Amino acid sequence: MALPTNGKVLTEAGAVKSSLFRQAAVWAVAFASMVTFMGIGLVGPILPTISKAMNATPTQTSFLFTSYLVVTAMVMFFTSWLSSRIGTRSTMLIGLAVIAAAAVGCAMSSDIGGIIAFRALWGLGNALFLSTALASIISASGGTAGQAVILYEAALGLGLAVGPLVGGLLGDISWIVPFWGTATLLAIGFVALLVFVRGSGKPAEKSHVAAPFRALATPSILVLSIVAFFYNSSFFVTLAYVPYPLGMSAVGIGLVMTGFGIGLALTSVVIAPRLTHRFSPTRVLAATLVVFAATHVAASQLTGSTPWLIVCVVLLGFEIGAANTVLTEAVMEASKLPRAVASSAYSGIRFFGGAIGAPVGTGLAVMGTGVPFLFAAATAVVGALLLAIFRRILTPADHPVHETGEFEAAAITAGE
């Protein structure tokens, strides 16, 4: 009887070890995601400093977001095709390596054009990593998409909270230093993935290169992607323009944006899941976008009062946390499509919204300091209206088809 008992003990020990590695893999991907999102947030506090050092206008510095987002958007459409061939693990590792190289390139640039070019390269790495990170967390955790999205969005919030603080503190030394700091953290994230994430992550079937484009023929995915386009236009106006009307030092801007990021993380983890548990996700999203628009309107009227503008910015962080989490979870669960394919289609359209919104919104500042915020409010309202107009098409997003299968027949009818 000793041998079977020993065998059982060994089996249980193996299971515990496997479980620990699963948890380590989840946290390794979450940490790398946080560092990647830090790369978005750290630029904000040093925009005025870069503008002064490079003799660049606010609109020119907004292209640090635009070049990054345009490339991210374009590459997102093809990441599911690539990851299905080389695996999610290799795709994430390549993405982190490219971002680290781009951060070093930004630090070594001598003009605004060079920084913009390396930010475009940053966008390439960003697309490769982020498009597969969420799917990897879902796979490694063995939990529901909802739980994985909460963790993913928490990483986003913490990244946007820590990034501006790091950017502000290091940017007070020189605008170059935050880029070197980011490259170092990315190297740590790369090693963590290399050690803790096991298996290639290749799916049973390879994704067709046109799969994300075909996914947009699914009504629920198309509508949610267009909503995300308008919402992200608002989101990145906030990130690209806010540092200028605040008129503070790099550290001051960093602290304000840290409050913004903390609010985002808190809502993602605590508030948004409770709201969607009680109410329809699409209704929560529509209400959030309306409140989001109203806060932007308030900000447009308060640009002359720094304390009140800071309050508006922090409130926007709370609202973005809810919108991000609900919108991402809705897309993941709105169809029977593979999540990597749905994510590629949705993310591609989503980031194009930010790419257009950042320079257009910032450029409108010539008409008045509050006008960019009014532009952001208008795009958020368009998103809310689309949710109201197409609420029947979005029914699957309120009843996760990956879990219940209830809408499988409807999905087939819709052309999936």
PDB file of N, CA and C in Angstrom, residues 41 43-49 58 160 164-165 168 237-261 298-317 362 365 368-370 372-373:
ATOM      1  N   GLY A  41       1.931  56.044 -20.019  1.00  0.00           N
ATOM      2  CA  GLY A  41       1.741  57.097 -19.033  1.00  0.00           C
ATOM      3  C   GLY A  41       2.958  57.958 -18.764  1.00  0.00           C
ATOM      4  N   VAL A  43       5.077  59.296 -20.671  1.00  0.00           N
ATOM      5  CA  VAL A  43       5.335  60.376 -21.621  1.00  0.00           C
ATOM      6  C   VAL A  43       4.609  61.660 -21.217  1.00  0.00           C
ATOM      7  N   GLY A  44       3.394  61.504 -20.627  1.00  0.00           N
ATOM      8  CA  GLY A  44       2.573  62.664 -20.306  1.00  0.00           C
ATOM      9  C   GLY A  44       3.290  63.760 -19.536  1.00  0.00           C
ATOM     10  N   PRO A  45       3.887  63.456 -18.364  1.00  0.00           N
ATOM     11  CA  PRO A  45       4.517  64.513 -17.559  1.00  0.00           C
ATOM     12  C   PRO A  45       5.691  65.207 -18.239  1.00  0.00           C
ATOM     13  N   ILE A  46       6.354  64.525 -19.192  1.00  0.00           N
ATOM     14  CA  ILE A  46       7.539  65.125 -19.815  1.00  0.00           C
ATOM     15  C   ILE A  46       7.237  65.765 -21.168  1.00  0.00           C
ATOM     16  N   LEU A  47       5.939  65.790 -21.575  1.00  0.00           N
ATOM     17  CA  LEU A  47       5.605  66.420 -22.847  1.00  0.00           C
ATOM     18  C   LEU A  47       6.016  67.892 -22.890  1.00  0.00           C
ATOM     19  N   PRO A  48       5.659  68.693 -21.871  1.00  0.00           N
ATOM     20  CA  PRO A  48       6.096  70.095 -21.904  1.00  0.00           C
ATOM     21  C   PRO A  48       7.620  70.240 -21.925  1.00  0.00           C
ATOM     22  N   THR A  49       8.316  69.356 -21.182  1.00  0.00           N
ATOM     23  CA  THR A  49       9.783  69.410 -21.143  1.00  0.00           C
ATOM     24  C   THR A  49      10.372  69.076 -22.508  1.00  0.00           C
ATOM     25  N   PRO A  58       2.816  71.840 -28.955  1.00  0.00           N
ATOM     26  CA  PRO A  58       2.024  70.776 -28.334  1.00  0.00           C
ATOM     27  C   PRO A  58       1.461  69.782 -29.347  1.00  0.00           C
ATOM     28  N   LEU A 160      -0.615  53.067 -15.672  1.00  0.00           N
ATOM     29  CA  LEU A 160      -0.898  54.485 -15.897  1.00  0.00           C
ATOM     30  C   LEU A 160      -0.745  55.311 -14.627  1.00  0.00           C
ATOM     31  N   PRO A 164       3.296  57.782 -14.942  1.00  0.00           N
ATOM     32  CA  PRO A 164       3.449  59.233 -14.822  1.00  0.00           C
ATOM     33  C   PRO A 164       4.310  59.652 -13.622  1.00  0.00           C
ATOM     34  N   LEU A 165       4.201  58.899 -12.520  1.00  0.00           N
ATOM     35  CA  LEU A 165       5.004  59.227 -11.344  1.00  0.00           C
ATOM     36  C   LEU A 165       6.490  59.029 -11.650  1.00  0.00           C
ATOM     37  N   GLY A 168       7.497  61.679 -14.135  1.00  0.00           N
ATOM     38  CA  GLY A 168       7.646  62.985 -13.507  1.00  0.00           C
ATOM     39  C   GLY A 168       8.915  63.096 -12.679  1.00  0.00           C
ATOM     40  N   VAL A 237      -7.129  62.171 -25.861  1.00  0.00           N
ATOM     41  CA  VAL A 237      -7.106  63.631 -25.723  1.00  0.00           C
ATOM     42  C   VAL A 237      -6.700  63.967 -24.288  1.00  0.00           C
ATOM     43  N   THR A 238      -7.261  63.221 -23.346  1.00  0.00           N
ATOM     44  CA  THR A 238      -6.934  63.426 -21.932  1.00  0.00           C
ATOM     45  C   THR A 238      -5.437  63.232 -21.692  1.00  0.00           C
ATOM     46  N   LEU A 239      -4.885  62.127 -22.186  1.00  0.00           N
ATOM     47  CA  LEU A 239      -3.474  61.821 -21.953  1.00  0.00           C
ATOM     48  C   LEU A 239      -2.546  62.812 -22.646  1.00  0.00           C
ATOM     49  N   ALA A 240      -2.893  63.195 -23.889  1.00  0.00           N
ATOM     50  CA  ALA A 240      -1.993  64.032 -24.679  1.00  0.00           C
ATOM     51  C   ALA A 240      -2.085  65.515 -24.340  1.00  0.00           C
ATOM     52  N   TYR A 241      -3.260  65.976 -23.922  1.00  0.00           N
ATOM     53  CA  TYR A 241      -3.459  67.422 -23.765  1.00  0.00           C
ATOM     54  C   TYR A 241      -3.403  67.917 -22.319  1.00  0.00           C
ATOM     55  N   VAL A 242      -3.868  67.130 -21.381  1.00  0.00           N
ATOM     56  CA  VAL A 242      -3.962  67.564 -19.972  1.00  0.00           C
ATOM     57  C   VAL A 242      -2.687  68.201 -19.422  1.00  0.00           C
ATOM     58  N   PRO A 243      -1.468  67.665 -19.714  1.00  0.00           N
ATOM     59  CA  PRO A 243      -0.268  68.287 -19.134  1.00  0.00           C
ATOM     60  C   PRO A 243      -0.109  69.779 -19.422  1.00  0.00           C
ATOM     61  N   TYR A 244      -0.669  70.255 -20.543  1.00  0.00           N
ATOM     62  CA  TYR A 244      -0.470  71.659 -20.910  1.00  0.00           C
ATOM     63  C   TYR A 244      -1.337  72.623 -20.094  1.00  0.00           C
ATOM     64  N   PRO A 245      -2.655  72.433 -19.999  1.00  0.00           N
ATOM     65  CA  PRO A 245      -3.432  73.366 -19.169  1.00  0.00           C
ATOM     66  C   PRO A 245      -3.124  73.255 -17.681  1.00  0.00           C
ATOM     67  N   LEU A 246      -2.585  72.116 -17.233  1.00  0.00           N
ATOM     68  CA  LEU A 246      -2.214  72.008 -15.818  1.00  0.00           C
ATOM     69  C   LEU A 246      -1.103  73.002 -15.474  1.00  0.00           C
ATOM     70  N   GLY A 247      -0.171  73.193 -16.425  1.00  0.00           N
ATOM     71  CA  GLY A 247       0.889  74.179 -16.229  1.00  0.00           C
ATOM     72  C   GLY A 247       1.754  73.932 -15.014  1.00  0.00           C
ATOM     73  N   MET A 248       2.048  72.665 -14.714  1.00  0.00           N
ATOM     74  CA  MET A 248       2.833  72.309 -13.530  1.00  0.00           C
ATOM     75  C   MET A 248       4.182  71.740 -13.940  1.00  0.00           C
ATOM     76  N   SER A 249       5.037  71.493 -12.950  1.00  0.00           N
ATOM     77  CA  SER A 249       6.320  70.849 -13.211  1.00  0.00           C
ATOM     78  C   SER A 249       6.084  69.389 -13.596  1.00  0.00           C
ATOM     79  N   ALA A 250       7.145  68.735 -14.082  1.00  0.00           N
ATOM     80  CA  ALA A 250       7.030  67.325 -14.468  1.00  0.00           C
ATOM     81  C   ALA A 250       6.587  66.467 -13.290  1.00  0.00           C
ATOM     82  N   VAL A 251       7.123  66.763 -12.094  1.00  0.00           N
ATOM     83  CA  VAL A 251       6.741  66.001 -10.895  1.00  0.00           C
ATOM     84  C   VAL A 251       5.281  66.247 -10.556  1.00  0.00           C
ATOM     85  N   GLY A 252       4.856  67.517 -10.631  1.00  0.00           N
ATOM     86  CA  GLY A 252       3.461  67.856 -10.333  1.00  0.00           C
ATOM     87  C   GLY A 252       2.490  67.163 -11.269  1.00  0.00           C
ATOM     88  N   ILE A 253       2.801  67.201 -12.574  1.00  0.00           N
ATOM     89  CA  ILE A 253       1.949  66.526 -13.563  1.00  0.00           C
ATOM     90  C   ILE A 253       1.943  65.031 -13.291  1.00  0.00           C
ATOM     91  N   GLY A 254       3.124  64.488 -12.940  1.00  0.00           N
ATOM     92  CA  GLY A 254       3.221  63.058 -12.650  1.00  0.00           C
ATOM     93  C   GLY A 254       2.343  62.656 -11.483  1.00  0.00           C
ATOM     94  N   LEU A 255       2.301  63.473 -10.444  1.00  0.00           N
ATOM     95  CA  LEU A 255       1.475  63.164  -9.275  1.00  0.00           C
ATOM     96  C   LEU A 255      -0.015  63.219  -9.620  1.00  0.00           C
ATOM     97  N   VAL A 256      -0.409  64.208 -10.426  1.00  0.00           N
ATOM     98  CA  VAL A 256      -1.814  64.302 -10.847  1.00  0.00           C
ATOM     99  C   VAL A 256      -2.208  63.066 -11.657  1.00  0.00           C
ATOM    100  N   MET A 257      -1.352  62.690 -12.604  1.00  0.00           N
ATOM    101  CA  MET A 257      -1.651  61.533 -13.451  1.00  0.00           C
ATOM    102  C   MET A 257      -1.567  60.231 -12.665  1.00  0.00           C
ATOM    103  N   THR A 258      -0.810  60.234 -11.573  1.00  0.00           N
ATOM    104  CA  THR A 258      -0.796  59.056 -10.692  1.00  0.00           C
ATOM    105  C   THR A 258      -2.156  58.892 -10.031  1.00  0.00           C
ATOM    106  N   GLY A 259      -2.735  60.021  -9.577  1.00  0.00           N
ATOM    107  CA  GLY A 259      -4.100  59.969  -9.034  1.00  0.00           C
ATOM    108  C   GLY A 259      -5.087  59.466 -10.070  1.00  0.00           C
ATOM    109  N   PHE A 260      -4.920  59.903 -11.287  1.00  0.00           N
ATOM    110  CA  PHE A 260      -5.729  59.444 -12.416  1.00  0.00           C
ATOM    111  C   PHE A 260      -5.610  57.921 -12.568  1.00  0.00           C
ATOM    112  N   GLY A 261      -4.385  57.410 -12.551  1.00  0.00           N
ATOM    113  CA  GLY A 261      -4.156  55.974 -12.726  1.00  0.00           C
ATOM    114  C   GLY A 261      -4.655  55.139 -11.566  1.00  0.00           C
ATOM    115  N   ALA A 298     -17.080  69.743 -17.904  1.00  0.00           N
ATOM    116  CA  ALA A 298     -16.689  70.477 -16.694  1.00  0.00           C
ATOM    117  C   ALA A 298     -15.228  70.923 -16.785  1.00  0.00           C
ATOM    118  N   ALA A 299     -14.355  70.027 -17.247  1.00  0.00           N
ATOM    119  CA  ALA A 299     -12.929  70.358 -17.387  1.00  0.00           C
ATOM    120  C   ALA A 299     -12.721  71.511 -18.359  1.00  0.00           C
ATOM    121  N   SER A 300     -13.550  71.548 -19.424  1.00  0.00           N
ATOM    122  CA  SER A 300     -13.410  72.624 -20.420  1.00  0.00           C
ATOM    123  C   SER A 300     -13.705  73.995 -19.826  1.00  0.00           C
ATOM    124  N   GLN A 301     -14.526  74.015 -18.776  1.00  0.00           N
ATOM    125  CA  GLN A 301     -14.896  75.279 -18.141  1.00  0.00           C
ATOM    126  C   GLN A 301     -13.984  75.627 -16.968  1.00  0.00           C
ATOM    127  N   LEU A 302     -13.101  74.699 -16.600  1.00  0.00           N
ATOM    128  CA  LEU A 302     -12.290  74.890 -15.398  1.00  0.00           C
ATOM    129  C   LEU A 302     -10.789  74.933 -15.681  1.00  0.00           C
ATOM    130  N   THR A 303     -10.417  75.155 -16.960  1.00  0.00           N
ATOM    131  CA  THR A 303      -8.988  75.171 -17.295  1.00  0.00           C
ATOM    132  C   THR A 303      -8.240  76.309 -16.609  1.00  0.00           C
ATOM    133  N   GLY A 304      -8.964  77.343 -16.167  1.00  0.00           N
ATOM    134  CA  GLY A 304      -8.314  78.462 -15.475  1.00  0.00           C
ATOM    135  C   GLY A 304      -8.124  78.224 -13.994  1.00  0.00           C
ATOM    136  N   SER A 305      -8.661  77.102 -13.488  1.00  0.00           N
ATOM    137  CA  SER A 305      -8.535  76.773 -12.066  1.00  0.00           C
ATOM    138  C   SER A 305      -7.830  75.427 -11.924  1.00  0.00           C
ATOM    139  N   THR A 306      -6.553  75.477 -11.611  1.00  0.00           N
ATOM    140  CA  THR A 306      -5.763  74.236 -11.531  1.00  0.00           C
ATOM    141  C   THR A 306      -6.322  73.227 -10.527  1.00  0.00           C
ATOM    142  N   PRO A 307      -6.700  73.631  -9.305  1.00  0.00           N
ATOM    143  CA  PRO A 307      -7.235  72.638  -8.352  1.00  0.00           C
ATOM    144  C   PRO A 307      -8.469  71.906  -8.883  1.00  0.00           C
ATOM    145  N   TRP A 308      -9.414  72.652  -9.486  1.00  0.00           N
ATOM    146  CA  TRP A 308     -10.614  72.009 -10.008  1.00  0.00           C
ATOM    147  C   TRP A 308     -10.313  71.167 -11.243  1.00  0.00           C
ATOM    148  N   LEU A 309      -9.357  71.592 -12.046  1.00  0.00           N
ATOM    149  CA  LEU A 309      -8.970  70.789 -13.209  1.00  0.00           C
ATOM    150  C   LEU A 309      -8.351  69.470 -12.754  1.00  0.00           C
ATOM    151  N   ILE A 310      -7.574  69.517 -11.677  1.00  0.00           N
ATOM    152  CA  ILE A 310      -6.994  68.286 -11.121  1.00  0.00           C
ATOM    153  C   ILE A 310      -8.105  67.330 -10.678  1.00  0.00           C
ATOM    154  N   VAL A 311      -9.135  67.868 -10.032  1.00  0.00           N
ATOM    155  CA  VAL A 311     -10.271  67.031  -9.616  1.00  0.00           C
ATOM    156  C   VAL A 311     -10.902  66.350 -10.827  1.00  0.00           C
ATOM    157  N   CYS A 312     -11.089  67.107 -11.898  1.00  0.00           N
ATOM    158  CA  CYS A 312     -11.685  66.547 -13.122  1.00  0.00           C
ATOM    159  C   CYS A 312     -10.818  65.437 -13.699  1.00  0.00           C
ATOM    160  N   VAL A 313      -9.500  65.649 -13.720  1.00  0.00           N
ATOM    161  CA  VAL A 313      -8.578  64.651 -14.276  1.00  0.00           C
ATOM    162  C   VAL A 313      -8.638  63.352 -13.482  1.00  0.00           C
ATOM    163  N   VAL A 314      -8.652  63.461 -12.156  1.00  0.00           N
ATOM    164  CA  VAL A 314      -8.728  62.256 -11.305  1.00  0.00           C
ATOM    165  C   VAL A 314     -10.065  61.540 -11.516  1.00  0.00           C
ATOM    166  N   LEU A 315     -11.152  62.302 -11.620  1.00  0.00           N
ATOM    167  CA  LEU A 315     -12.466  61.699 -11.885  1.00  0.00           C
ATOM    168  C   LEU A 315     -12.467  60.971 -13.227  1.00  0.00           C
ATOM    169  N   LEU A 316     -11.806  61.542 -14.222  1.00  0.00           N
ATOM    170  CA  LEU A 316     -11.721  60.889 -15.529  1.00  0.00           C
ATOM    171  C   LEU A 316     -11.033  59.530 -15.413  1.00  0.00           C
ATOM    172  N   GLY A 317     -10.067  59.417 -14.508  1.00  0.00           N
ATOM    173  CA  GLY A 317      -9.404  58.137 -14.283  1.00  0.00           C
ATOM    174  C   GLY A 317     -10.378  57.078 -13.788  1.00  0.00           C
ATOM    175  N   THR A 362      -5.781  67.960 -29.464  1.00  0.00           N
ATOM    176  CA  THR A 362      -4.749  68.889 -29.007  1.00  0.00           C
ATOM    177  C   THR A 362      -4.658  70.103 -29.935  1.00  0.00           C
ATOM    178  N   ALA A 365      -6.749  73.312 -29.438  1.00  0.00           N
ATOM    179  CA  ALA A 365      -6.434  74.247 -28.349  1.00  0.00           C
ATOM    180  C   ALA A 365      -6.220  75.668 -28.867  1.00  0.00           C
ATOM    181  N   GLY A 368      -9.088  77.747 -28.118  1.00  0.00           N
ATOM    182  CA  GLY A 368      -9.385  77.992 -26.706  1.00  0.00           C
ATOM    183  C   GLY A 368      -8.896  76.817 -25.875  1.00  0.00           C
ATOM    184  N   THR A 369      -8.439  77.075 -24.658  1.00  0.00           N
ATOM    185  CA  THR A 369      -7.853  76.003 -23.842  1.00  0.00           C
ATOM    186  C   THR A 369      -8.848  74.914 -23.469  1.00  0.00           C
ATOM    187  N   GLY A 370     -10.145  75.243 -23.474  1.00  0.00           N
ATOM    188  CA  GLY A 370     -11.143  74.245 -23.099  1.00  0.00           C
ATOM    189  C   GLY A 370     -11.696  73.441 -24.260  1.00  0.00           C
ATOM    190  N   PRO A 372     -10.324  71.343 -26.580  1.00  0.00           N
ATOM    191  CA  PRO A 372      -9.991  69.912 -26.667  1.00  0.00           C
ATOM    192  C   PRO A 372     -10.861  69.039 -25.768  1.00  0.00           C
ATOM    193  N   PHE A 373     -11.210  69.542 -24.585  1.00  0.00           N
ATOM    194  CA  PHE A 373     -12.068  68.776 -23.680  1.00  0.00           C
ATOM    195  C   PHE A 373     -13.489  68.650 -24.238  1.00  0.00           C
TER     196      PHE A 373
END
